[in-house]
Amino acid sequence: AQSVSQHNHHVILSEAASLELGCNYSYGGTVNLFWYVQYPGQHLQLLLKYFSGDPLVKGIKGFEAEFIKSKFSFNLRKPSVQWSDTAEYFCAVKGSNSGYALNFGKGTSLLVTP
Amino acid sequence: DADVTQTPRNRITKTGKRIMLECSQTKGHDRMYWYRQDPGLGLRLIYYSFDVKDINKGEISDGYSVSRQAQAKFSLSLESAIPNQTALYFCATSDPTEQEQFFGPGTRLTVL
């Protein structure tokens, strides 16, 4: 079955720490990959996406993600987090053979402490 | 002005009541979606529509129905609300390239 797994449900970091959030998917065929962020009390916003080309993609606010096809992974990274990065982060996958629906992971709640 | 709006933003209702959640968009997108968000479960797709005449069930459509009144409007109905439908509901839109989905602010629904 097609699935998206986010390994960390809750992460707590101090400001300036490095961040890596894991995302693995189980899909056959071509995939489009996304990271969305939901700041407290706000709607979801796109952080970055991968469709093709360079597997290292850069998004807004200093975030980046690397698509590793052999590992079915699309991990999100940021070298130095800020308090304002406190949010919930969702990995999402759209497979070429899954119709047109986005399949979201269960989310990772990130708390950055001063 | 917001591109995707949802009304109401908050609603408390009782078991057995009929509820309609409304979504409007000014992005000119043909594709619209309804999701529900539950703590620890992420977002799950309820229904989606690729144009006014196209409605499709998502992962968790049981207990819900939708109406696409126009390109800009997509409503979600709970015919007889039950407590486990208490959740945060999001509407989203996209263009056919699906480069990005644009989300509304959400409707927090509580069913007592």
mmCIF file of C-alpha atoms in Angstrom:
data_model
loop_
_atom_site.group_PDB
_atom_site.id
_atom_site.type_symbol
_atom_site.label_atom_id
_atom_site.label_comp_id
_atom_site.label_asym_id
_atom_site.label_seq_id
_atom_site.Cartn_x
_atom_site.Cartn_y
_atom_site.Cartn_z
ATOM 1 C CA ALA A 1 0.000 0.000 0.000
ATOM 2 C CA GLN A 2 1.120 3.547 -0.683
ATOM 3 C CA SER A 3 2.193 5.345 2.461
ATOM 4 C CA VAL A 4 4.172 8.277 3.812
ATOM 5 C CA SER A 5 6.047 7.964 7.098
ATOM 6 C CA GLN A 6 7.440 10.742 9.223
ATOM 7 C CA HIS A 7 9.713 9.300 11.842
ATOM 8 C CA ASN A 8 9.623 12.022 14.443
ATOM 9 C CA HIS A 9 6.293 13.091 15.870
ATOM 10 C CA HIS A 10 7.643 15.659 18.312
ATOM 11 C CA VAL A 11 10.998 17.406 18.175
ATOM 12 C CA ILE A 12 12.336 19.953 20.627
ATOM 13 C CA LEU A 13 15.438 21.961 19.732
ATOM 14 C CA SER A 14 17.251 24.965 21.049
ATOM 15 C CA GLU A 15 17.736 27.969 18.805
ATOM 16 C CA ALA A 16 20.721 27.613 16.471
ATOM 17 C CA ALA A 17 20.570 23.823 16.565
ATOM 18 C CA SER A 18 20.485 21.927 13.301
ATOM 19 C CA LEU A 19 17.283 20.253 12.161
ATOM 20 C CA GLU A 20 16.613 17.126 10.164
ATOM 21 C CA LEU A 21 13.107 15.702 9.843
ATOM 22 C CA GLY A 22 12.750 12.334 8.231
ATOM 23 C CA CYS A 23 10.243 11.374 5.558
ATOM 24 C CA ASN A 24 10.019 8.031 3.799
ATOM 25 C CA TYR A 25 7.456 6.927 1.285
ATOM 26 C CA SER A 26 6.269 3.707 -0.193
ATOM 27 C CA TYR A 27 5.248 4.241 -3.788
ATOM 28 C CA GLY A 28 5.973 2.686 -7.122
ATOM 29 C CA GLY A 29 6.833 4.799 -10.092
ATOM 30 C CA THR A 30 7.440 8.507 -10.349
ATOM 31 C CA VAL A 31 6.692 10.682 -7.340
ATOM 32 C CA ASN A 32 6.317 14.358 -6.622
ATOM 33 C CA LEU A 33 7.423 15.301 -3.110
ATOM 34 C CA PHE A 34 6.453 18.202 -0.885
ATOM 35 C CA TRP A 35 7.049 19.645 2.543
ATOM 36 C CA TYR A 36 4.323 21.849 3.984
ATOM 37 C CA VAL A 37 4.495 23.869 7.194
ATOM 38 C CA GLN A 38 1.693 24.913 9.512
ATOM 39 C CA TYR A 39 2.594 27.721 11.924
ATOM 40 C CA PRO A 40 0.483 27.917 15.092
ATOM 41 C CA GLY A 41 -3.037 29.018 14.242
ATOM 42 C CA GLN A 42 -2.337 29.293 10.537
ATOM 43 C CA HIS A 43 -3.077 27.310 7.417
ATOM 44 C CA LEU A 44 -0.643 25.058 5.613
ATOM 45 C CA GLN A 45 1.963 26.678 3.388
ATOM 46 C CA LEU A 46 4.349 25.101 0.911
ATOM 47 C CA LEU A 47 7.969 25.005 2.119
ATOM 48 C CA LEU A 48 9.511 23.264 -0.856
ATOM 49 C CA LYS A 49 8.860 20.644 -3.504
ATOM 50 C CA TYR A 50 10.664 18.193 -5.715
ATOM 51 C CA PHE A 51 9.405 17.156 -9.122
ATOM 52 C CA SER A 52 12.573 16.363 -11.054
ATOM 53 C CA GLY A 53 16.157 17.487 -11.577
ATOM 54 C CA ASP A 54 18.589 18.325 -8.794
ATOM 55 C CA PRO A 55 17.638 16.115 -5.846
ATOM 56 C CA LEU A 56 18.696 18.809 -3.393
ATOM 57 C CA VAL A 57 15.972 21.403 -3.322
ATOM 58 C CA LYS A 58 15.917 24.684 -1.484
ATOM 59 C CA GLY A 59 12.798 26.234 -0.081
ATOM 60 C CA ILE A 60 11.749 29.278 1.830
ATOM 61 C CA LYS A 61 13.233 30.428 5.154
ATOM 62 C CA GLY A 62 16.500 28.520 4.727
ATOM 63 C CA PHE A 63 14.974 25.058 4.510
ATOM 64 C CA GLU A 64 16.228 22.414 2.122
ATOM 65 C CA ALA A 65 15.414 18.789 1.395
ATOM 66 C CA GLU A 66 17.188 15.975 -0.357
ATOM 67 C CA PHE A 67 15.471 13.352 -2.470
ATOM 68 C CA ILE A 68 17.284 10.034 -2.207
ATOM 69 C CA LYS A 69 15.545 7.705 -4.631
ATOM 70 C CA SER A 70 17.330 4.562 -3.456
ATOM 71 C CA LYS A 71 16.170 5.184 0.102
ATOM 72 C CA PHE A 72 12.673 6.407 -0.813
ATOM 73 C CA SER A 73 13.402 9.413 1.377
ATOM 74 C CA PHE A 74 12.877 13.161 1.284
ATOM 75 C CA ASN A 75 14.322 14.531 4.510
ATOM 76 C CA LEU A 76 13.937 18.168 5.486
ATOM 77 C CA ARG A 77 16.919 20.068 6.873
ATOM 78 C CA LYS A 78 17.840 23.458 8.248
ATOM 79 C CA PRO A 79 21.338 24.242 9.537
ATOM 80 C CA SER A 80 20.254 26.615 12.296
ATOM 81 C CA VAL A 81 16.677 26.838 13.556
ATOM 82 C CA GLN A 82 15.014 29.910 14.980
ATOM 83 C CA TRP A 83 12.224 30.281 17.495
ATOM 84 C CA SER A 84 9.965 31.319 14.605
ATOM 85 C CA ASP A 85 10.393 27.854 13.050
ATOM 86 C CA THR A 86 8.145 26.417 15.751
ATOM 87 C CA ALA A 87 5.419 24.752 13.708
ATOM 88 C CA GLU A 88 4.067 21.467 12.453
ATOM 89 C CA TYR A 89 5.746 20.052 9.362
ATOM 90 C CA PHE A 90 4.092 17.703 6.910
ATOM 91 C CA CYS A 91 5.703 15.617 4.215
ATOM 92 C CA ALA A 92 3.412 14.863 1.268
ATOM 93 C CA VAL A 93 3.738 12.625 -1.760
ATOM 94 C CA LYS A 94 1.875 12.439 -5.019
ATOM 95 C CA GLY A 95 2.534 9.303 -6.974
ATOM 96 C CA SER A 96 2.093 8.943 -10.676
ATOM 97 C CA ASN A 97 -0.146 5.948 -10.164
ATOM 98 C CA SER A 98 -2.152 7.230 -7.200
ATOM 99 C CA GLY A 99 -4.550 9.373 -9.095
ATOM 100 C CA TYR A 100 -4.200 13.009 -8.280
ATOM 101 C CA ALA A 101 -4.388 12.958 -4.515
ATOM 102 C CA LEU A 102 -1.676 14.164 -2.188
ATOM 103 C CA ASN A 103 -0.859 11.682 0.536
ATOM 104 C CA PHE A 104 0.261 13.433 3.739
ATOM 105 C CA GLY A 105 2.407 12.073 6.512
ATOM 106 C CA LYS A 106 1.145 12.388 10.069
ATOM 107 C CA GLY A 107 3.253 15.445 10.744
ATOM 108 C CA THR A 108 6.119 16.410 13.010
ATOM 109 C CA SER A 109 5.610 19.022 15.680
ATOM 110 C CA LEU A 110 8.734 21.147 16.131
ATOM 111 C CA LEU A 111 9.253 23.321 19.193
ATOM 112 C CA VAL A 112 12.250 25.638 19.175
ATOM 113 C CA THR A 113 13.201 26.990 22.559
ATOM 114 C CA PRO A 114 15.057 30.262 23.058
ATOM 115 C CA ASP B 1 -7.628 39.486 0.599
ATOM 116 C CA ALA B 2 -7.266 35.762 1.208
ATOM 117 C CA ASP B 3 -7.259 33.572 -1.893
ATOM 118 C CA VAL B 4 -9.039 30.666 -0.188
ATOM 119 C CA THR B 5 -11.675 31.411 2.417
ATOM 120 C CA GLN B 6 -13.677 29.092 4.611
ATOM 121 C CA THR B 7 -16.850 29.700 6.566
ATOM 122 C CA PRO B 8 -17.527 29.295 9.393
ATOM 123 C CA ARG B 9 -14.127 29.366 11.102
ATOM 124 C CA ASN B 10 -15.470 27.693 14.205
ATOM 125 C CA ARG B 11 -18.632 25.703 14.767
ATOM 126 C CA ILE B 12 -20.020 23.757 17.677
ATOM 127 C CA THR B 13 -22.962 21.503 16.945
ATOM 128 C CA LYS B 14 -24.822 18.540 18.370
ATOM 129 C CA THR B 15 -24.928 14.940 17.304
ATOM 130 C CA GLY B 16 -27.409 14.361 14.509
ATOM 131 C CA LYS B 17 -27.406 17.909 13.168
ATOM 132 C CA ARG B 18 -26.730 18.722 9.518
ATOM 133 C CA ILE B 19 -23.724 20.933 8.983
ATOM 134 C CA MET B 20 -22.366 22.642 5.892
ATOM 135 C CA LEU B 21 -18.870 23.996 5.595
ATOM 136 C CA GLU B 22 -18.196 26.363 2.745
ATOM 137 C CA CYS B 23 -15.095 27.133 0.749
ATOM 138 C CA SER B 24 -14.544 29.884 -1.788
ATOM 139 C CA GLN B 25 -11.467 30.696 -3.830
ATOM 140 C CA THR B 26 -10.380 33.566 -6.006
ATOM 141 C CA LYS B 27 -7.378 31.844 -7.555
ATOM 142 C CA GLY B 28 -9.289 30.682 -10.612
ATOM 143 C CA HIS B 29 -8.285 27.079 -9.986
ATOM 144 C CA ASP B 30 -10.361 24.201 -11.260
ATOM 145 C CA ARG B 31 -9.207 21.721 -8.629
ATOM 146 C CA MET B 32 -10.530 21.842 -5.087
ATOM 147 C CA TYR B 33 -10.102 19.540 -2.116
ATOM 148 C CA TRP B 34 -11.488 18.928 1.358
ATOM 149 C CA TYR B 35 -9.245 17.496 4.100
ATOM 150 C CA ARG B 36 -9.674 16.846 7.773
ATOM 151 C CA GLN B 37 -6.835 17.167 10.244
ATOM 152 C CA ASP B 38 -6.728 15.208 13.479
ATOM 153 C CA PRO B 39 -3.892 15.364 16.021
ATOM 154 C CA GLY B 40 -1.317 12.705 15.244
ATOM 155 C CA LEU B 41 -3.038 11.664 12.031
ATOM 156 C CA GLY B 42 -2.007 14.451 9.671
ATOM 157 C CA LEU B 43 -4.327 15.464 6.849
ATOM 158 C CA ARG B 44 -6.667 13.003 5.233
ATOM 159 C CA LEU B 45 -8.498 13.619 2.008
ATOM 160 C CA ILE B 46 -12.296 13.567 2.174
ATOM 161 C CA TYR B 47 -13.365 14.588 -1.338
ATOM 162 C CA TYR B 48 -11.862 16.316 -4.334
ATOM 163 C CA SER B 49 -13.148 17.931 -7.473
ATOM 164 C CA PHE B 50 -11.312 18.646 -10.701
ATOM 165 C CA ASP B 51 -14.080 20.770 -12.172
ATOM 166 C CA VAL B 52 -17.720 21.585 -11.594
ATOM 167 C CA LYS B 53 -18.888 18.280 -13.031
ATOM 168 C CA ASP B 54 -16.204 16.115 -11.484
ATOM 169 C CA ILE B 55 -16.463 14.907 -7.874
ATOM 170 C CA ASN B 56 -14.335 12.138 -6.396
ATOM 171 C CA LYS B 57 -14.233 10.368 -3.067
ATOM 172 C CA GLY B 58 -11.080 10.544 -1.059
ATOM 173 C CA GLU B 59 -9.682 8.346 1.646
ATOM 174 C CA ILE B 60 -12.400 9.018 4.256
ATOM 175 C CA SER B 61 -15.599 10.068 2.480
ATOM 176 C CA ASP B 62 -18.071 8.080 4.607
ATOM 177 C CA GLY B 63 -20.436 10.396 6.477
ATOM 178 C CA TYR B 64 -19.655 13.356 4.211
ATOM 179 C CA SER B 65 -21.006 14.763 0.973
ATOM 180 C CA VAL B 66 -19.902 17.663 -1.216
ATOM 181 C CA SER B 67 -21.301 20.088 -3.710
ATOM 182 C CA ARG B 68 -19.366 22.033 -6.326
ATOM 183 C CA GLN B 69 -21.681 24.945 -6.970
ATOM 184 C CA ALA B 70 -19.296 26.826 -9.226
ATOM 185 C CA GLN B 71 -15.624 26.854 -10.098
ATOM 186 C CA ALA B 72 -15.008 29.044 -7.064
ATOM 187 C CA LYS B 73 -17.178 27.233 -4.516
ATOM 188 C CA PHE B 74 -16.912 23.794 -2.959
ATOM 189 C CA SER B 75 -19.055 22.889 0.057
ATOM 190 C CA LEU B 76 -18.699 20.002 2.466
ATOM 191 C CA SER B 77 -21.764 18.635 4.278
ATOM 192 C CA LEU B 78 -22.160 16.396 7.245
ATOM 193 C CA GLU B 79 -25.694 15.061 6.921
ATOM 194 C CA SER B 80 -25.880 13.810 10.495
ATOM 195 C CA ALA B 81 -22.896 14.885 12.528
ATOM 196 C CA ILE B 82 -21.293 12.513 15.024
ATOM 197 C CA PRO B 83 -18.673 13.229 17.695
ATOM 198 C CA ASN B 84 -15.814 11.511 15.857
ATOM 199 C CA GLN B 85 -16.216 14.090 13.102
ATOM 200 C CA THR B 86 -14.820 16.652 15.515
ATOM 201 C CA ALA B 87 -11.729 17.908 13.680
ATOM 202 C CA LEU B 88 -10.098 20.765 11.821
ATOM 203 C CA TYR B 89 -11.289 20.897 8.220
ATOM 204 C CA PHE B 90 -9.252 22.435 5.428
ATOM 205 C CA CYS B 91 -10.185 23.336 1.902
ATOM 206 C CA ALA B 92 -7.454 23.575 -0.731
ATOM 207 C CA THR B 93 -7.130 24.436 -4.399
ATOM 208 C CA SER B 94 -4.608 23.802 -7.132
ATOM 209 C CA ASP B 95 -4.143 24.296 -10.824
ATOM 210 C CA PRO B 96 -3.771 21.275 -13.130
ATOM 211 C CA THR B 97 0.007 21.234 -12.814
ATOM 212 C CA GLU B 98 -0.394 20.503 -9.081
ATOM 213 C CA GLN B 99 2.820 22.352 -8.324
ATOM 214 C CA GLU B 100 1.249 23.511 -5.096
ATOM 215 C CA GLN B 101 -1.964 23.253 -3.155
ATOM 216 C CA PHE B 102 -3.237 26.473 -1.574
ATOM 217 C CA PHE B 103 -5.010 25.998 1.714
ATOM 218 C CA GLY B 104 -7.758 27.924 3.415
ATOM 219 C CA PRO B 105 -7.555 28.941 7.085
ATOM 220 C CA GLY B 106 -9.523 25.939 8.302
ATOM 221 C CA THR B 107 -12.816 25.340 10.091
ATOM 222 C CA ARG B 108 -12.694 23.956 13.596
ATOM 223 C CA LEU B 109 -15.767 21.759 14.048
ATOM 224 C CA THR B 110 -16.837 20.327 17.384
ATOM 225 C CA VAL B 111 -19.652 17.799 17.533
ATOM 226 C CA LEU B 112 -21.055 17.282 21.010
#
